[in-house]
Amino acid sequence: GTVTRLRLSRSKKTGASKGYAFMEFESDDVAKIVADTMNNYLFSERLLKCQFLPPEKVHENLFKDCDRIFRKPSQPAVRRYNRIRSLVEKARMTQRLLRKERLLRKKLAEKGLEYDFPGFAAQALSKKRKKVKTSKKSKLNVSLSSQ
C-alpha cells in the first residue's frame, strides 16, 4: 500500500532513533493487514510491535512536522549552554530569575489569582553557605550548596 506520512521519533541530543515510529497508509484495510502481518516480526535482532489505530483515535499533532528534516543541535551551542559559569554570571542569572518570578507573582495577583508556588526565591534563600567547624590547625570554609 501507499504510505502517506511517516514519523520517526528521534533523540534531540544524538539524532538517533528512539526505537518507535508512526506510519499512515492511504487505505485502512492495508494498514490493518500491515499491522497484523508485521506484528512480532523479528527485524535486525529486534521484535517489531505493530498496532492499528483508527483515524478517529489519531491525535491531530501526531504527524506534525513529519515532512521536516531532523537536525541535531550544533555542538558549539550545546557547549556554550553547558559551560561552567563564574560567580558573577551565576549571581546575574539568579537576579534575573528572581526578577522574573516577582513579575509573574505580580501578574497573577493583578488577575486575582491566589496561586502560591515555591519558585526560585525559596531555593535561593535555602542555599546559603554554612561554615563547618574544624580543628584550629586547619581553618576551611566548606560549602554545602550544590554548586
Coordinates of N, CA and C in Angstrom, one line a residue:
G1 N 0.8 -1.2 0.0 CA 0.0 0.0 0.0 C 0.9 1.3 0.0
T2 N 0.2 2.4 -0.2 CA 0.9 3.7 -0.2 C 1.0 4.3 1.1
V3 N 2.2 4.6 1.6 CA 2.4 5.3 2.8 C 2.3 6.8 2.6
T4 N 1.4 7.4 3.3 CA 1.1 8.9 3.1 C 2.0 9.7 4.0
R5 N 2.2 9.3 5.3 CA 3.0 10.0 6.2 C 3.8 9.1 7.1
L6 N 5.0 9.5 7.5 CA 5.8 8.7 8.4 C 6.5 9.6 9.4
R7 N 6.4 9.2 10.7 CA 7.1 10.0 11.7 C 8.0 9.1 12.5
L8 N 9.3 9.3 12.4 CA 10.3 8.5 13.2 C 10.7 9.4 14.4
S9 N 10.5 8.9 15.6 CA 10.9 9.7 16.8 C 12.4 9.6 17.0
R10 N 13.0 10.8 17.2 CA 14.5 10.8 17.3 C 14.9 11.6 18.6
S11 N 16.0 11.3 19.1 CA 16.6 11.9 20.2 C 17.1 13.3 19.8
K12 N 16.7 14.3 20.6 CA 17.2 15.7 20.3 C 18.7 15.8 20.5
K13 N 19.2 15.0 21.4 CA 20.6 15.1 21.8 C 21.5 14.5 20.8
T14 N 21.2 13.2 20.3 CA 22.1 12.5 19.4 C 21.6 12.4 18.0
G15 N 20.3 12.6 17.8 CA 19.7 12.4 16.5 C 19.4 11.0 16.2
A16 N 19.7 10.0 17.1 CA 19.5 8.6 16.8 C 18.0 8.3 17.0
S17 N 17.5 7.2 16.4 CA 16.1 6.8 16.6 C 15.8 6.4 18.0
K18 N 14.7 6.8 18.5 CA 14.3 6.3 19.9 C 13.7 4.9 19.8
G19 N 13.5 4.4 18.7 CA 13.1 3.0 18.6 C 11.6 2.8 18.3
Y20 N 10.9 3.9 18.0 CA 9.5 3.7 17.6 C 9.1 4.8 16.5
A21 N 8.1 4.4 15.7 CA 7.7 5.3 14.6 C 6.2 5.2 14.4
F22 N 5.6 6.1 13.6 CA 4.2 6.0 13.3 C 4.1 6.1 11.7
M23 N 3.3 5.3 11.1 CA 3.1 5.3 9.7 C 1.6 5.5 9.4
E24 N 1.3 6.2 8.4 CA -0.1 6.4 7.9 C -0.2 5.9 6.5
F25 N -1.2 5.0 6.3 CA -1.4 4.5 5.0 C -2.6 5.1 4.3
E26 N -2.6 5.0 3.0 CA -3.7 5.6 2.3 C -5.1 4.9 2.6
S27 N -5.0 3.6 2.8 CA -6.2 2.8 3.0 C -6.1 2.2 4.4
D28 N -7.3 2.1 5.1 CA -7.4 1.5 6.4 C -7.2 0.0 6.3
D29 N -7.7 -0.6 5.2 CA -7.6 -2.1 5.0 C -6.1 -2.5 4.9
V30 N -5.4 -1.7 4.2 CA -3.9 -2.0 4.0 C -3.2 -1.9 5.3
A31 N -3.6 -0.8 6.1 CA -3.0 -0.6 7.4 C -3.3 -1.8 8.4
K32 N -4.5 -2.3 8.3 CA -4.8 -3.4 9.2 C -4.0 -4.7 8.8
I33 N -3.9 -4.9 7.5 CA -3.1 -6.1 7.0 C -1.6 -5.9 7.4
V34 N -1.1 -4.7 7.3 CA 0.3 -4.5 7.6 C 0.5 -4.7 9.1
A35 N -0.4 -4.2 9.9 CA -0.3 -4.3 11.4 C -0.3 -5.8 11.8
D36 N -1.2 -6.6 11.2 CA -1.3 -8.0 11.5 C -0.1 -8.8 11.1
T37 N 0.4 -8.5 9.8 CA 1.5 -9.2 9.3 C 2.8 -8.9 10.0
M38 N 3.0 -7.6 10.2 CA 4.4 -7.2 10.8 C 4.4 -7.3 12.3
N39 N 3.3 -7.5 13.0 CA 3.4 -7.6 14.5 C 4.2 -8.8 14.9
N40 N 5.1 -8.6 15.8 CA 6.0 -9.7 16.3 C 7.0 -10.2 15.3
Y41 N 7.3 -9.3 14.3 CA 8.2 -9.7 13.2 C 9.6 -9.4 13.8
L42 N 10.6 -10.4 13.6 CA 11.9 -10.2 14.0 C 12.7 -9.5 12.9
F43 N 13.2 -8.3 13.3 CA 13.8 -7.4 12.3 C 15.1 -6.8 12.9
S44 N 16.2 -7.2 12.4 CA 17.5 -6.7 12.9 C 17.7 -6.9 14.4
E45 N 17.4 -8.2 14.7 CA 17.5 -8.6 16.1 C 16.6 -7.9 17.1
R46 N 15.6 -7.2 16.6 CA 14.6 -6.6 17.4 C 13.2 -7.0 17.0
L47 N 12.3 -7.1 18.0 CA 11.0 -7.6 17.7 C 10.1 -6.4 17.4
L48 N 9.5 -6.3 16.2 CA 8.6 -5.2 15.9 C 7.2 -5.4 16.5
K49 N 6.7 -4.3 17.0 CA 5.3 -4.3 17.6 C 4.5 -3.4 16.7
C50 N 3.5 -3.9 16.1 CA 2.6 -3.0 15.2 C 1.2 -3.1 15.7
Q51 N 0.6 -1.9 15.7 CA -0.8 -1.8 16.1 C -1.5 -0.9 15.1
F52 N -2.8 -1.2 14.9 CA -3.7 -0.4 14.0 C -4.4 0.6 14.9
L53 N -4.3 1.9 14.5 CA -5.1 2.9 15.2 C -6.2 3.4 14.2
P54 N -7.4 3.4 14.5 CA -8.4 4.0 13.6 C -8.2 5.5 13.5
P55 N -8.6 6.1 12.3 CA -8.3 7.5 12.1 C -8.9 8.4 13.2
E56 N -10.0 8.1 13.8 CA -10.6 9.0 14.8 C -9.8 9.0 16.1
K57 N -8.9 8.0 16.3 CA -8.1 7.9 17.5 C -6.7 8.6 17.3
V58 N -6.4 9.0 16.1 CA -5.1 9.6 15.8 C -5.1 11.0 16.3
H59 N -4.2 11.4 17.1 CA -4.1 12.8 17.6 C -3.7 13.7 16.4
E60 N -4.3 14.9 16.4 CA -4.1 15.9 15.3 C -2.6 16.3 15.2
N61 N -1.9 16.3 16.3 CA -0.5 16.7 16.2 C 0.5 15.5 16.1
L62 N 0.0 14.3 15.8 CA 0.9 13.1 15.8 C 1.9 13.2 14.6
F63 N 1.4 13.7 13.5 CA 2.3 13.8 12.3 C 2.8 15.2 12.1
K64 N 2.7 16.0 13.1 CA 3.2 17.4 13.0 C 4.7 17.5 12.6
D65 N 5.1 18.2 11.7 CA 6.4 18.4 11.2 C 7.1 17.1 10.7
C66 N 6.2 16.1 10.2 CA 6.8 14.8 9.8 C 7.6 15.0 8.5
D67 N 7.3 16.1 7.7 CA 8.0 16.3 6.5 C 9.2 17.1 6.6
R68 N 9.5 17.6 7.8 CA 10.7 18.4 8.1 C 11.9 17.5 8.3
I69 N 13.1 17.9 7.9 CA 14.3 17.1 8.1 C 14.8 17.4 9.5
F70 N 15.2 16.3 10.2 CA 15.7 16.5 11.6 C 17.1 17.0 11.6
R71 N 17.4 18.0 12.4 CA 18.8 18.5 12.5 C 19.1 18.5 14.0
K72 N 20.3 17.9 14.3 CA 20.7 17.9 15.7 C 21.2 19.3 16.1
P73 N 21.1 19.6 17.4 CA 21.6 20.9 17.8 C 23.1 21.0 17.6
S74 N 23.6 22.2 17.2 CA 25.0 22.3 16.9 C 25.9 22.2 18.2
Q75 N 27.0 21.5 18.1 CA 27.8 21.2 19.3 C 28.4 22.5 20.0
P76 N 28.8 23.5 19.2 CA 29.2 24.7 19.9 C 28.1 25.4 20.7
A77 N 26.9 25.3 20.3 CA 25.8 25.9 21.0 C 25.5 25.1 22.3
V78 N 25.6 23.7 22.2 CA 25.5 22.9 23.4 C 26.6 23.1 24.4
R79 N 27.8 23.2 23.9 CA 28.9 23.5 24.8 C 28.8 24.9 25.5
R80 N 28.3 25.9 24.7 CA 28.1 27.2 25.3 C 27.0 27.2 26.3
Y81 N 26.0 26.4 26.1 CA 24.9 26.4 27.1 C 25.3 25.6 28.4
N82 N 26.2 24.6 28.2 CA 26.6 23.8 29.4 C 27.9 24.2 30.0
R83 N 28.4 25.3 29.6 CA 29.7 25.7 30.2 C 29.6 26.0 31.7
I84 N 30.8 26.0 32.3 CA 30.9 26.3 33.7 C 30.9 27.9 33.9
R85 N 30.0 28.4 34.7 CA 29.8 29.8 34.8 C 30.5 30.3 36.0
S86 N 31.0 31.6 35.9 CA 31.7 32.2 37.0 C 30.6 32.7 38.1
L87 N 31.1 33.1 39.3 CA 30.2 33.5 40.3 C 29.4 34.7 39.9
V88 N 30.0 35.6 39.2 CA 29.3 36.8 38.7 C 28.2 36.5 37.8
E89 N 28.4 35.5 36.9 CA 27.4 35.1 35.9 C 26.3 34.4 36.7
K90 N 26.6 33.5 37.7 CA 25.6 32.9 38.5 C 24.8 33.9 39.2
A91 N 25.4 34.9 39.8 CA 24.7 35.9 40.5 C 23.7 36.7 39.6
R92 N 24.2 37.0 38.4 CA 23.3 37.7 37.4 C 22.1 36.8 37.0
M93 N 22.4 35.5 36.8 CA 21.3 34.6 36.4 C 20.3 34.5 37.6
T94 N 20.8 34.5 38.8 CA 19.9 34.4 40.0 C 19.0 35.6 40.1
Q95 N 19.6 36.8 39.9 CA 18.9 38.0 40.0 C 17.8 38.1 38.9
R96 N 18.2 37.6 37.7 CA 17.2 37.6 36.6 C 16.0 36.7 36.9
L97 N 16.3 35.5 37.4 CA 15.3 34.5 37.7 C 14.4 35.1 38.8
L98 N 15.0 35.7 39.8 CA 14.2 36.3 40.9 C 13.3 37.4 40.4
R99 N 13.8 38.2 39.5 CA 13.0 39.3 38.9 C 11.8 38.8 38.1
K100 N 12.1 37.8 37.3 CA 11.0 37.2 36.5 C 10.0 36.5 37.4
E101 N 10.4 35.9 38.5 CA 9.4 35.3 39.4 C 8.6 36.3 40.1
R102 N 9.2 37.5 40.5 CA 8.5 38.6 41.1 C 7.4 39.1 40.1
L103 N 7.8 39.3 38.9 CA 6.9 39.8 37.9 C 5.7 38.8 37.7
L104 N 6.0 37.5 37.6 CA 5.0 36.5 37.5 C 4.0 36.6 38.6
R105 N 4.5 36.7 39.9 CA 3.6 36.7 41.0 C 2.8 38.0 41.0
K106 N 3.4 39.1 40.5 CA 2.6 40.4 40.4 C 1.5 40.2 39.4
K107 N 1.8 39.6 38.2 CA 0.8 39.5 37.2 C -0.4 38.6 37.7
L108 N 0.0 37.5 38.4 CA -1.0 36.6 38.9 C -1.9 37.4 39.9
A109 N -1.3 38.2 40.7 CA -2.1 39.0 41.7 C -3.0 40.0 41.0
E110 N -2.5 40.6 40.0 CA -3.4 41.6 39.2 C -4.6 40.9 38.6
K111 N -4.4 39.6 38.2 CA -5.5 38.9 37.6 C -6.4 38.3 38.7
G112 N -6.1 38.5 39.9 CA -6.9 37.9 41.0 C -6.7 36.5 41.3
L113 N -5.6 35.9 40.9 CA -5.3 34.5 41.2 C -4.5 34.4 42.4
E114 N -4.9 33.7 43.4 CA -4.1 33.5 44.6 C -3.4 32.1 44.5
Y115 N -2.3 32.1 43.7 CA -1.6 30.9 43.4 C -0.2 31.0 44.1
D116 N 0.0 30.1 45.0 CA 1.3 30.2 45.7 C 2.2 29.0 45.3
F117 N 3.4 29.3 44.8 CA 4.3 28.2 44.4 C 5.7 28.5 45.0
P118 N 6.5 27.5 45.3 CA 7.7 27.7 45.9 C 8.7 28.6 45.1
G119 N 8.8 28.2 43.8 CA 9.6 29.1 42.9 C 11.1 29.1 43.2
F120 N 11.8 30.0 42.6 CA 13.3 30.1 42.7 C 13.7 30.8 44.0
A121 N 12.8 31.7 44.4 CA 13.2 32.6 45.6 C 13.4 31.7 46.8
A122 N 12.5 30.7 47.0 CA 12.6 29.7 48.1 C 13.9 28.9 48.1
Q123 N 14.3 28.6 46.8 CA 15.6 27.8 46.7 C 16.8 28.7 46.9
A124 N 16.7 29.9 46.5 CA 17.9 30.8 46.6 C 18.1 31.1 48.1
L125 N 17.1 31.2 48.9 CA 17.3 31.5 50.3 C 17.8 30.3 51.1
S126 N 17.4 29.1 50.7 CA 17.9 27.9 51.4 C 19.3 27.5 51.0
K127 N 19.9 28.1 50.0 CA 21.2 27.7 49.5 C 22.3 28.6 50.0
K128 N 22.1 29.0 51.3 CA 23.2 29.9 51.8 C 24.4 29.0 52.3
R129 N 25.5 29.5 52.2 CA 26.7 28.8 52.6 C 26.9 28.8 54.1
K130 N 27.2 27.6 54.6 CA 27.4 27.4 56.0 C 28.9 27.1 56.3
K131 N 29.4 27.6 57.5 CA 30.7 27.3 57.9 C 30.7 26.0 58.8
V132 N 31.6 25.1 58.5 CA 31.7 23.9 59.3 C 32.9 24.0 60.2
K133 N 32.6 23.7 61.5 CA 33.7 23.8 62.5 C 34.8 22.7 62.2
T134 N 36.0 23.1 62.2 CA 37.1 22.2 62.0 C 38.1 22.4 63.1
S135 N 39.2 21.7 63.1 CA 40.2 21.9 64.1 C 40.9 23.2 64.0
K136 N 41.5 23.7 65.0 CA 42.1 25.0 65.0 C 43.3 25.1 64.0
K137 N 43.9 24.0 63.7 CA 45.1 24.0 62.8 C 44.7 24.3 61.4
S138 N 43.6 23.7 60.9 CA 43.1 24.0 59.5 C 41.8 24.7 59.5
K139 N 41.8 25.9 59.1 CA 40.5 26.6 59.1 C 40.0 26.6 57.6
L140 N 39.0 25.8 57.3 CA 38.5 25.7 56.0 C 37.0 26.1 56.0
N141 N 36.6 26.8 55.0 CA 35.2 27.1 54.8 C 34.6 26.0 53.8
V142 N 33.7 25.2 54.3 CA 33.2 24.2 53.4 C 31.8 24.6 53.0
S143 N 31.6 24.6 51.7 CA 30.3 25.0 51.1 C 29.4 23.7 51.0
L144 N 28.2 23.9 51.5 CA 27.2 22.8 51.5 C 26.2 23.0 50.3
S145 N 26.4 24.0 49.5 CA 25.5 24.2 48.4 C 25.8 23.2 47.3
S146 N 24.9 23.0 46.4 CA 25.1 22.0 45.3 C 26.0 22.6 44.2
Q147 N 26.2 23.9 44.1 CA 27.0 24.4 43.1 C 28.1 25.3 43.7

